[in-house]
Amino acid sequence: MGRSSLDGEDATPESGYMIRQMSEAVAAIRPDDTLAVPLGPGVPGGFLHALGERDDFTRLEVFGALLPDLYQLFMRNGVHYRSGFFGPAERFLRDAGASVDFVPADFRRFEPVLHHLNPRVVATSAAPPVDGWVSLSVHAGAFVDELHRAGADPNRLLVVEVSPHFPRTFGLGKHEHRLHVDEIDVLLETDRQPLNLADAPPTSAEVAIAEHAMAYIHSGCTLQTGIGGIPSQVAKMIAEGPLGDFGVHSEMFTTGLMHLHQAGKVTNHKGGAFDGYSITTFAAGVPELYTWLHENDAVRFLPVRYVNSPELISQNRQMVTINGALAVDLAGQVVADTITGKQFSGIGGHEDFVSGPGLSADGRSLICLPSSSTVNGELVTRIVPKLPSGSVVSTPRHQVDVIITEWGAAELAGRTIRERAIALANIGHPDMRDDLLAVAENWPQD
């Protein structure tokens, strides 16, 4: 097992000793310390809630992303949270005055960033041990190597929170997606449920966007989808329609992708490095998804550096990726994680899954967004002539293939800058389209 310094440099657990009590685990965190937790579904929620009962921190630095819940810990004095991906919890904490900062990095770069930060305490959720092994369940992400490093280092602490509600899942080949109990310093048993992330019903605009997206999807494609009304509607249309023989290579495994499996639409004849399996790096959805994933050989969890590698993505047969955006300008620059420069979400795998299909002759990447939003009662275009001052580009124009709104699809790859601008203006909201076209048709050529 890993030996860890609990109260000082000379304090280590005796041989064969493992902390199993929550109170001991909480006490093992120093007032001045560093702690890392995985993205969203991998967060050890019981442990973080218990840590929030302490109020004696002087400088606790916590590294994580996309918190699945609100934790009192992050409202405590002396606690600073560095997040690689904002969600509703991060936005709430920031607006409530908590010490929360965004760390710009895509999902693959979480690994080297985490290695550089070298947190003393590393904590994750997992499924209960079987035959001495703990499955990492619904999250591999950027964390697998760091978990093993922490477990092997006598000066670091590896905390694993297990619950019978977390499914036992598998890796592939040398990527075992598990820890041996001898590596673990703190093994906590809770009754915590995995993140219940239900898809909201799609809006009429999202249904129209999904219908346009279906024109790019045909039998034999390999698919990547995320969460939200558009990808869930696409999954529903595929599950209920005549198409089949799909592969799955997706950063996130969703309820919609489960439905494709259940409908017999997935064969995973992808022709790439992971032929025969649905590949993912984390999963989130409704409770049925976690029950279905339990000991399911068809879905394999790999570290994010493989799942999000553009080169590996491009090897899949007829790869089609579906991602969202907050705004797109007439040059084709995509803003996907900020609103007027204020952090809203994160970079994640956006650029990887936009660029990956473009490295192959038959891949397509679809960026989907409604053409407008209503802000303070006013209709605002999301296809903009140029990005306002302070905007932060998530994905550059040269990576972009297809932009889809409820009014149609704009194919940008291979087009000149003026042709791209006109194509984008033509899928803008009708109330703003004439103004967009006036700008696009006078777009400079140099």
CSV table of C-alpha atoms in Angstrom, one decimal:
chain,number,residue,atom,x,y,z
A,1,MET,CA,0.0,0.0,0.0
A,2,GLY,CA,1.0,3.6,-0.3
A,3,ARG,CA,2.6,5.1,2.8
A,4,SER,CA,1.5,8.7,3.5
A,5,SER,CA,2.6,11.5,5.7
A,6,LEU,CA,-0.6,12.4,7.7
A,7,ASP,CA,0.4,14.9,10.4
A,8,GLY,CA,4.0,15.7,9.5
A,9,GLU,CA,7.1,14.5,7.7
A,10,ASP,CA,7.8,11.7,10.1
A,11,ALA,CA,4.2,10.4,10.5
A,12,THR,CA,3.3,7.5,8.2
A,13,PRO,CA,0.7,4.7,8.6
A,14,GLU,CA,2.1,1.5,9.9
A,15,SER,CA,2.6,-1.4,7.5
A,16,GLY,CA,-0.8,-2.8,6.4
A,17,TYR,CA,-2.7,0.2,7.9
A,18,MET,CA,-5.4,1.8,5.8
A,19,ILE,CA,-7.6,4.7,6.8
A,20,ARG,CA,-11.3,3.7,6.5
A,21,GLN,CA,-13.1,6.3,8.8
A,22,MET,CA,-14.3,9.5,7.3
A,23,SER,CA,-13.2,11.4,10.4
A,24,GLU,CA,-9.6,10.2,10.1
A,25,ALA,CA,-9.6,11.0,6.4
A,26,VAL,CA,-10.7,14.5,7.0
A,27,ALA,CA,-8.2,14.9,9.8
A,28,ALA,CA,-5.4,13.8,7.4
A,29,ILE,CA,-5.8,16.9,5.4
A,30,ARG,CA,-3.5,19.7,6.6
A,31,PRO,CA,-4.7,23.3,7.1
A,32,ASP,CA,-2.1,24.2,4.5
A,33,ASP,CA,-2.3,21.6,1.8
A,34,THR,CA,-3.0,20.7,-1.9
A,35,LEU,CA,-5.8,18.4,-3.1
A,36,ALA,CA,-6.8,17.3,-6.6
A,37,VAL,CA,-10.1,15.7,-7.6
A,38,PRO,CA,-11.2,14.5,-11.0
A,39,LEU,CA,-13.7,16.1,-13.3
A,40,GLY,CA,-17.4,15.9,-12.5
A,41,PRO,CA,-18.5,12.2,-12.2
A,42,GLY,CA,-15.2,11.2,-10.6
A,43,VAL,CA,-15.5,13.7,-7.7
A,44,PRO,CA,-15.5,11.9,-4.3
A,45,GLY,CA,-18.5,13.8,-3.1
A,46,GLY,CA,-18.8,12.3,0.4
A,47,PHE,CA,-15.3,13.2,1.2
A,48,LEU,CA,-15.6,16.8,-0.1
A,49,HIS,CA,-18.8,17.3,1.9
A,50,ALA,CA,-17.1,16.1,5.0
A,51,LEU,CA,-14.1,18.4,4.5
A,52,GLY,CA,-16.5,21.3,4.3
A,53,GLU,CA,-17.3,20.8,8.0
A,54,ARG,CA,-13.8,22.0,8.9
A,55,ASP,CA,-13.1,25.7,9.2
A,56,ASP,CA,-9.4,25.8,10.1
A,57,PHE,CA,-7.9,25.9,6.6
A,58,THR,CA,-5.2,28.5,6.1
A,59,ARG,CA,-4.3,27.7,2.5
A,60,LEU,CA,-6.0,24.7,1.0
A,61,GLU,CA,-5.5,24.6,-2.8
A,62,VAL,CA,-8.0,22.4,-4.5
A,63,PHE,CA,-7.7,21.4,-8.2
A,64,GLY,CA,-10.7,20.0,-10.1
A,65,ALA,CA,-13.2,20.6,-12.8
A,66,LEU,CA,-17.0,20.6,-13.4
A,67,LEU,CA,-18.1,20.1,-9.8
A,68,PRO,CA,-21.3,17.9,-9.7
A,69,ASP,CA,-22.6,19.5,-6.5
A,70,LEU,CA,-22.3,22.5,-4.2
A,71,TYR,CA,-19.7,21.9,-1.4
A,72,GLN,CA,-19.5,24.1,1.7
A,73,LEU,CA,-15.7,23.5,1.5
A,74,PHE,CA,-15.3,26.1,-1.2
A,75,MET,CA,-17.0,28.8,0.8
A,76,ARG,CA,-14.6,28.4,3.7
A,77,ASN,CA,-11.9,31.0,4.4
A,78,GLY,CA,-8.5,29.8,3.4
A,79,VAL,CA,-9.8,27.5,0.5
A,80,HIS,CA,-8.9,28.3,-3.1
A,81,TYR,CA,-10.4,26.3,-5.9
A,82,ARG,CA,-8.7,26.1,-9.4
A,83,SER,CA,-11.1,24.7,-12.0
A,84,GLY,CA,-10.3,23.5,-15.4
A,85,PHE,CA,-14.0,23.5,-16.5
A,86,PHE,CA,-16.8,25.6,-15.1
A,87,GLY,CA,-20.3,24.2,-14.6
A,88,PRO,CA,-23.3,25.5,-12.7
A,89,ALA,CA,-21.6,24.9,-9.3
A,90,GLU,CA,-18.5,26.9,-10.3
A,91,ARG,CA,-20.5,29.7,-11.6
A,92,PHE,CA,-22.6,29.8,-8.4
A,93,LEU,CA,-19.6,29.7,-6.2
A,94,ARG,CA,-17.8,32.5,-8.1
A,95,ASP,CA,-20.9,34.7,-8.0
A,96,ALA,CA,-21.3,34.0,-4.3
A,97,GLY,CA,-17.9,35.3,-3.6
A,98,ALA,CA,-15.9,32.0,-3.2
A,99,SER,CA,-12.2,32.0,-4.2
A,100,VAL,CA,-12.6,30.3,-7.6
A,101,ASP,CA,-10.4,30.7,-10.6
A,102,PHE,CA,-10.4,29.2,-14.1
A,103,VAL,CA,-7.3,27.4,-15.4
A,104,PRO,CA,-7.3,27.5,-19.2
A,105,ALA,CA,-6.4,24.0,-20.5
A,106,ASP,CA,-8.1,21.5,-22.8
A,107,PHE,CA,-8.9,18.1,-21.3
A,108,ARG,CA,-5.7,16.4,-22.6
A,109,ARG,CA,-3.6,19.1,-21.0
A,110,PHE,CA,-5.1,18.4,-17.5
A,111,GLU,CA,-2.6,15.5,-17.3
A,112,PRO,CA,0.7,17.5,-17.6
A,113,VAL,CA,-0.8,20.4,-15.6
A,114,LEU,CA,-1.7,18.0,-12.8
A,115,HIS,CA,1.7,16.4,-13.0
A,116,HIS,CA,3.4,19.8,-12.7
A,117,LEU,CA,1.2,20.9,-9.8
A,118,ASN,CA,2.0,17.6,-7.9
A,119,PRO,CA,-0.8,17.8,-5.3
A,120,ARG,CA,0.0,16.1,-2.0
A,121,VAL,CA,-3.5,14.6,-1.8
A,122,VAL,CA,-5.3,13.0,-4.8
A,123,ALA,CA,-8.8,11.7,-4.3
A,124,THR,CA,-11.3,10.0,-6.6
A,125,SER,CA,-14.6,8.0,-6.6
A,126,ALA,CA,-14.7,4.3,-7.6
A,127,ALA,CA,-16.6,1.1,-7.4
A,128,PRO,CA,-16.1,-1.2,-4.4
A,129,PRO,CA,-13.1,-3.6,-4.4
A,130,VAL,CA,-13.4,-7.0,-6.0
A,131,ASP,CA,-10.6,-9.5,-5.6
A,132,GLY,CA,-8.3,-6.7,-4.4
A,133,TRP,CA,-9.0,-4.3,-7.3
A,134,VAL,CA,-11.0,-1.1,-7.3
A,135,SER,CA,-12.5,-0.1,-10.7
A,136,LEU,CA,-12.3,3.6,-11.5
A,137,SER,CA,-15.9,3.3,-12.6
A,138,VAL,CA,-17.3,6.3,-14.5
A,139,HIS,CA,-14.1,8.4,-14.9
A,140,ALA,CA,-10.6,7.9,-16.3
A,141,GLY,CA,-9.9,11.3,-17.7
A,142,ALA,CA,-6.5,12.9,-16.9
A,143,PHE,CA,-6.2,11.2,-13.5
A,144,VAL,CA,-5.2,7.5,-13.9
A,145,ASP,CA,-1.4,8.0,-13.9
A,146,GLU,CA,-1.6,10.6,-11.1
A,147,LEU,CA,-3.5,8.1,-8.9
A,148,HIS,CA,-0.8,5.5,-9.3
A,149,ARG,CA,1.9,8.0,-8.7
A,150,ALA,CA,0.3,9.2,-5.5
A,151,GLY,CA,-0.2,5.7,-4.3
A,152,ALA,CA,3.4,4.9,-4.8
A,153,ASP,CA,4.8,8.0,-3.1
A,154,PRO,CA,5.2,7.8,0.7
A,155,ASN,CA,4.9,11.6,1.0
A,156,ARG,CA,1.5,11.7,-0.8
A,157,LEU,CA,-2.0,10.6,0.1
A,158,LEU,CA,-4.3,8.6,-2.2
A,159,VAL,CA,-8.0,8.8,-1.2
A,160,VAL,CA,-10.5,6.5,-2.8
A,161,GLU,CA,-14.3,6.8,-2.0
A,162,VAL,CA,-16.3,3.7,-3.1
A,163,SER,CA,-20.0,3.2,-3.3
A,164,PRO,CA,-22.1,0.2,-4.4
A,165,HIS,CA,-24.0,2.5,-6.7
A,166,PHE,CA,-21.0,3.2,-8.9
A,167,PRO,CA,-20.7,0.7,-11.7
A,168,ARG,CA,-17.7,-1.6,-12.2
A,169,THR,CA,-16.3,-0.7,-15.6
A,170,PHE,CA,-13.2,-1.8,-17.7
A,171,GLY,CA,-10.2,-0.4,-19.5
A,172,LEU,CA,-8.6,-1.9,-22.5
A,173,GLY,CA,-5.3,-3.7,-23.0
A,174,LYS,CA,-2.6,-2.1,-20.8
A,175,HIS,CA,-5.0,0.6,-19.7
A,176,GLU,CA,-6.6,-1.4,-16.8
A,177,HIS,CA,-8.8,1.4,-15.4
A,178,ARG,CA,-8.3,0.1,-11.8
A,179,LEU,CA,-6.3,0.4,-8.7
A,180,HIS,CA,-5.1,-2.3,-6.4
A,181,VAL,CA,-6.1,-1.8,-2.8
A,182,ASP,CA,-2.4,-2.0,-1.7
A,183,GLU,CA,-1.9,1.4,-3.5
A,184,ILE,CA,-4.7,3.1,-1.5
A,185,ASP,CA,-4.0,5.0,1.7
A,186,VAL,CA,-7.6,6.0,2.5
A,187,LEU,CA,-10.5,3.8,1.4
A,188,LEU,CA,-13.9,5.3,2.3
A,189,GLU,CA,-17.2,3.5,1.9
A,190,THR,CA,-20.2,5.6,1.3
A,191,ASP,CA,-23.7,5.2,-0.1
A,192,ARG,CA,-23.4,8.1,-2.6
A,193,GLN,CA,-25.2,8.0,-5.9
A,194,PRO,CA,-23.5,8.9,-9.2
A,195,LEU,CA,-24.3,12.2,-10.8
A,196,ASN,CA,-27.9,12.1,-12.1
A,197,LEU,CA,-27.6,14.2,-15.3
A,198,ALA,CA,-30.9,14.0,-17.2
A,199,ASP,CA,-31.2,15.6,-20.7
A,200,ALA,CA,-33.6,18.5,-20.8
A,201,PRO,CA,-36.3,18.2,-23.4
A,202,PRO,CA,-35.1,19.7,-26.7
A,203,THR,CA,-36.4,23.0,-27.9
A,204,SER,CA,-38.0,23.4,-31.3
A,205,ALA,CA,-34.8,25.0,-32.5
A,206,GLU,CA,-32.7,22.1,-31.2
A,207,VAL,CA,-35.0,19.6,-33.0
A,208,ALA,CA,-34.6,21.5,-36.2
A,209,ILE,CA,-30.8,21.6,-35.7
A,210,ALA,CA,-30.7,17.8,-35.1
A,211,GLU,CA,-32.7,17.3,-38.3
A,212,HIS,CA,-30.1,19.2,-40.3
A,213,ALA,CA,-27.3,17.3,-38.5
A,214,MET,CA,-28.8,14.0,-39.6
A,215,ALA,CA,-28.0,14.8,-43.2
A,216,TYR,CA,-24.3,14.2,-42.3
A,217,ILE,CA,-24.9,10.9,-40.5
A,218,HIS,CA,-25.3,7.6,-42.3
A,219,SER,CA,-24.9,3.9,-41.6
A,220,GLY,CA,-21.3,3.0,-40.7
A,221,CYS,CA,-20.3,6.3,-39.1
A,222,THR,CA,-18.3,6.5,-35.9
A,223,LEU,CA,-20.0,9.0,-33.5
A,224,GLN,CA,-19.0,11.4,-30.8
A,225,THR,CA,-21.7,13.3,-28.9
A,226,GLY,CA,-21.9,15.4,-25.8
A,227,ILE,CA,-24.7,16.3,-23.4
A,228,GLY,CA,-27.6,18.5,-24.2
A,229,GLY,CA,-30.8,18.8,-26.3
A,230,ILE,CA,-29.2,18.6,-29.7
A,231,PRO,CA,-27.0,15.5,-29.3
A,232,SER,CA,-29.7,13.7,-27.3
A,233,GLN,CA,-32.2,14.4,-30.1
A,234,VAL,CA,-29.7,13.2,-32.7
A,235,ALA,CA,-29.3,10.0,-30.7
A,236,LYS,CA,-33.1,9.6,-30.5
A,237,MET,CA,-33.5,10.0,-34.2
A,238,ILE,CA,-30.8,7.4,-34.9
A,239,ALA,CA,-32.2,4.9,-32.4
A,240,GLU,CA,-35.7,5.2,-33.9
A,241,GLY,CA,-34.6,5.3,-37.5
A,242,PRO,CA,-33.3,2.9,-40.2
A,243,LEU,CA,-29.6,3.6,-39.9
A,244,GLY,CA,-27.1,1.3,-38.2
A,245,ASP,CA,-23.6,-0.2,-38.0
A,246,PHE,CA,-22.3,2.7,-35.9
A,247,GLY,CA,-19.1,3.0,-33.9
A,248,VAL,CA,-18.7,5.1,-30.8
A,249,HIS,CA,-15.5,7.1,-29.9
A,250,SER,CA,-16.6,9.9,-27.5
A,251,GLU,CA,-15.0,11.8,-24.7
A,252,MET,CA,-18.3,11.5,-22.7
A,253,PHE,CA,-20.5,8.5,-22.7
A,254,THR,CA,-24.1,9.6,-22.4
A,255,THR,CA,-27.6,8.3,-21.9
A,256,GLY,CA,-28.2,8.8,-25.6
A,257,LEU,CA,-25.3,6.6,-26.6
A,258,MET,CA,-26.6,3.9,-24.3
A,259,HIS,CA,-29.9,4.1,-26.2
A,260,LEU,CA,-28.1,3.5,-29.4
A,261,HIS,CA,-26.5,0.4,-28.0
A,262,GLN,CA,-29.9,-0.8,-26.7
A,263,ALA,CA,-31.5,-0.2,-30.1
A,264,GLY,CA,-28.9,-2.5,-31.7
A,265,LYS,CA,-27.4,0.3,-33.7
A,266,VAL,CA,-23.8,0.0,-32.5
A,267,THR,CA,-21.3,-2.6,-34.0
A,268,ASN,CA,-18.1,-0.7,-33.5
A,269,HIS,CA,-16.6,-1.7,-36.8
A,270,LYS,CA,-14.5,1.4,-36.7
A,271,GLY,CA,-11.3,0.2,-38.3
A,272,GLY,CA,-9.2,2.2,-35.9
A,273,ALA,CA,-7.1,1.5,-32.8
A,274,PHE,CA,-10.1,0.6,-30.7
A,275,ASP,CA,-12.2,-1.5,-33.1
A,276,GLY,CA,-14.9,-3.6,-31.4
A,277,TYR,CA,-15.5,-1.3,-28.4
A,278,SER,CA,-17.2,2.0,-27.6
A,279,ILE,CA,-14.4,4.2,-26.2
A,280,THR,CA,-14.9,6.9,-23.7
A,281,THR,CA,-13.0,8.7,-20.9
A,282,PHE,CA,-16.0,9.5,-18.6
A,283,ALA,CA,-19.7,8.8,-18.3
A,284,ALA,CA,-22.6,10.9,-17.0
A,285,GLY,CA,-26.4,10.4,-17.4
A,286,VAL,CA,-29.4,9.0,-15.7
A,287,PRO,CA,-29.4,6.2,-13.1
A,288,GLU,CA,-30.3,3.6,-15.8
A,289,LEU,CA,-27.0,4.4,-17.6
A,290,TYR,CA,-24.9,3.4,-14.5
A,291,THR,CA,-26.8,0.2,-14.1
A,292,TRP,CA,-26.3,-0.6,-17.8
A,293,LEU,CA,-22.6,0.2,-17.6
A,294,HIS,CA,-22.0,-2.2,-14.7
A,295,GLU,CA,-19.6,-5.0,-16.0
A,296,ASN,CA,-20.5,-4.1,-19.6
A,297,ASP,CA,-17.7,-5.3,-21.8
A,298,ALA,CA,-18.9,-3.2,-24.8
A,299,VAL,CA,-17.8,0.1,-23.3
A,300,ARG,CA,-14.2,0.8,-22.3
A,301,PHE,CA,-12.7,3.7,-20.4
A,302,LEU,CA,-9.3,5.0,-21.4
A,303,PRO,CA,-7.2,8.0,-20.3
A,304,VAL,CA,-8.1,11.2,-22.1
A,305,ARG,CA,-4.8,11.5,-23.9
A,306,TYR,CA,-6.0,8.6,-26.1
A,307,VAL,CA,-9.7,9.3,-26.3
A,308,ASN,CA,-9.1,12.9,-27.3
A,309,SER,CA,-6.1,12.5,-29.5
A,310,PRO,CA,-7.0,14.0,-32.9
A,311,GLU,CA,-4.8,11.5,-34.7
A,312,LEU,CA,-6.6,8.6,-33.1
A,313,ILE,CA,-10.0,10.2,-33.6
A,314,SER,CA,-9.1,10.5,-37.3
A,315,GLN,CA,-8.4,6.8,-37.7
A,316,ASN,CA,-12.1,5.9,-37.1
A,317,ARG,CA,-14.2,5.1,-40.1
A,318,GLN,CA,-16.3,8.1,-41.2
A,319,MET,CA,-16.0,10.0,-38.0
A,320,VAL,CA,-18.8,12.4,-37.2
A,321,THR,CA,-18.5,14.7,-34.2
A,322,ILE,CA,-21.3,16.8,-32.7
A,323,ASN,CA,-20.4,19.7,-30.5
A,324,GLY,CA,-21.9,23.0,-29.5
A,325,ALA,CA,-21.0,26.7,-29.4
A,326,LEU,CA,-22.1,29.9,-27.7
A,327,ALA,CA,-21.3,32.2,-30.7
A,328,VAL,CA,-19.6,32.1,-34.1
A,329,ASP,CA,-18.4,35.1,-36.1
A,330,LEU,CA,-18.5,35.4,-39.9
A,331,ALA,CA,-14.8,34.4,-40.0
A,332,GLY,CA,-15.7,31.0,-38.5
A,333,GLN,CA,-14.1,31.6,-35.1
A,334,VAL,CA,-16.0,29.7,-32.4
A,335,VAL,CA,-16.6,30.9,-28.9
A,336,ALA,CA,-17.7,27.9,-26.8
A,337,ASP,CA,-16.7,28.5,-23.2
A,338,THR,CA,-17.1,32.2,-22.4
A,339,ILE,CA,-19.9,34.8,-22.6
A,340,THR,CA,-18.6,38.4,-23.2
A,341,GLY,CA,-15.2,37.2,-21.8
A,342,LYS,CA,-16.7,35.8,-18.6
A,343,GLN,CA,-16.0,32.1,-18.0
A,344,PHE,CA,-19.1,30.0,-18.6
A,345,SER,CA,-17.9,26.4,-19.1
A,346,GLY,CA,-14.6,25.1,-20.3
A,347,ILE,CA,-12.5,24.0,-23.3
A,348,GLY,CA,-12.7,20.2,-22.7
A,349,GLY,CA,-12.3,18.2,-25.9
A,350,HIS,CA,-14.0,20.8,-28.2
A,351,GLU,CA,-11.0,21.6,-30.4
A,352,ASP,CA,-9.8,18.0,-30.4
A,353,PHE,CA,-13.1,16.6,-31.7
A,354,VAL,CA,-13.5,19.5,-34.2
A,355,SER,CA,-9.9,19.0,-35.6
A,356,GLY,CA,-9.7,15.2,-35.5
A,357,PRO,CA,-12.3,14.4,-38.3
A,358,GLY,CA,-10.5,17.0,-40.5
A,359,LEU,CA,-7.4,14.9,-40.5
A,360,SER,CA,-9.2,12.2,-42.5
A,361,ALA,CA,-10.8,12.2,-46.0
A,362,ASP,CA,-14.2,11.1,-44.8
A,363,GLY,CA,-14.6,12.7,-41.3
A,364,ARG,CA,-17.0,15.5,-40.5
A,365,SER,CA,-17.3,17.8,-37.5
A,366,LEU,CA,-20.6,19.5,-36.8
A,367,ILE,CA,-20.8,22.6,-34.5
A,368,CYS,CA,-24.4,23.2,-33.6
A,369,LEU,CA,-26.0,26.2,-32.0
A,370,PRO,CA,-29.3,28.1,-32.2
A,371,SER,CA,-29.1,31.2,-34.3
A,372,SER,CA,-30.2,33.6,-31.6
A,373,SER,CA,-30.9,33.9,-27.9
A,374,THR,CA,-33.2,36.2,-25.9
A,375,VAL,CA,-31.2,38.4,-23.4
A,376,ASN,CA,-33.2,40.7,-21.1
A,377,GLY,CA,-36.2,40.4,-23.4
A,378,GLU,CA,-34.2,41.3,-26.6
A,379,LEU,CA,-33.4,38.9,-29.4
A,380,VAL,CA,-29.6,38.6,-29.8
A,381,THR,CA,-27.8,37.0,-32.7
A,382,ARG,CA,-25.3,34.2,-32.1
A,383,ILE,CA,-23.9,34.4,-35.6
A,384,VAL,CA,-22.1,37.7,-35.2
A,385,PRO,CA,-20.3,39.9,-37.8
A,386,LYS,CA,-17.3,40.0,-35.6
A,387,LEU,CA,-16.6,38.9,-32.0
A,388,PRO,CA,-17.0,41.7,-29.4
A,389,SER,CA,-14.0,43.1,-27.6
A,390,GLY,CA,-12.9,40.7,-24.8
A,391,SER,CA,-14.2,37.6,-26.5
A,392,VAL,CA,-12.1,34.4,-26.1
A,393,VAL,CA,-11.9,32.0,-29.0
A,394,SER,CA,-12.3,28.4,-28.1
A,395,THR,CA,-11.7,26.8,-31.5
A,396,PRO,CA,-9.9,28.7,-34.4
A,397,ARG,CA,-11.5,29.2,-37.8
A,398,HIS,CA,-9.1,26.9,-39.6
A,399,GLN,CA,-10.3,23.8,-37.6
A,400,VAL,CA,-14.0,24.3,-38.4
A,401,ASP,CA,-15.9,22.2,-40.9
A,402,VAL,CA,-19.7,22.6,-40.6
A,403,ILE,CA,-21.8,25.1,-38.6
A,404,ILE,CA,-25.5,24.3,-38.1
A,405,THR,CA,-28.3,26.4,-36.8
A,406,GLU,CA,-32.1,25.8,-37.0
A,407,TRP,CA,-32.0,27.5,-40.4
A,408,GLY,CA,-29.5,25.2,-42.1
A,409,ALA,CA,-25.9,24.1,-42.4
A,410,ALA,CA,-22.9,26.2,-43.5
A,411,GLU,CA,-20.0,24.2,-44.9
A,412,LEU,CA,-16.8,26.1,-44.3
A,413,ALA,CA,-14.0,23.7,-45.1
A,414,GLY,CA,-12.2,24.6,-48.3
A,415,ARG,CA,-14.1,27.9,-48.8
A,416,THR,CA,-12.6,31.3,-49.1
A,417,ILE,CA,-13.1,33.8,-46.2
A,418,ARG,CA,-15.8,35.6,-48.2
A,419,GLU,CA,-17.6,32.4,-49.1
A,420,ARG,CA,-17.5,31.3,-45.5
A,421,ALA,CA,-18.9,34.6,-44.3
A,422,ILE,CA,-21.8,34.4,-46.8
A,423,ALA,CA,-22.6,30.8,-45.9
A,424,LEU,CA,-22.7,31.7,-42.2
A,425,ALA,CA,-24.8,34.8,-42.7
A,426,ASN,CA,-27.4,32.6,-44.6
A,427,ILE,CA,-28.0,30.5,-41.5
A,428,GLY,CA,-28.4,33.5,-39.2
A,429,HIS,CA,-31.8,34.3,-37.7
A,430,PRO,CA,-34.1,35.9,-40.4
A,431,ASP,CA,-34.5,39.1,-38.4
A,432,MET,CA,-30.7,39.6,-38.5
A,433,ARG,CA,-29.9,37.9,-41.8
A,434,ASP,CA,-29.9,41.0,-44.0
A,435,ASP,CA,-27.5,42.8,-41.8
A,436,LEU,CA,-25.2,39.8,-41.6
A,437,LEU,CA,-25.3,39.4,-45.4
A,438,ALA,CA,-24.5,43.1,-45.9
A,439,VAL,CA,-21.3,42.6,-43.9
A,440,ALA,CA,-20.5,39.2,-45.5
A,441,GLU,CA,-20.9,40.3,-49.1
A,442,ASN,CA,-18.4,43.1,-48.5
A,443,TRP,CA,-16.0,40.9,-46.6
A,444,PRO,CA,-12.4,41.8,-47.4
A,445,GLN,CA,-10.4,39.3,-49.5
A,446,ASP,CA,-7.0,39.9,-48.1
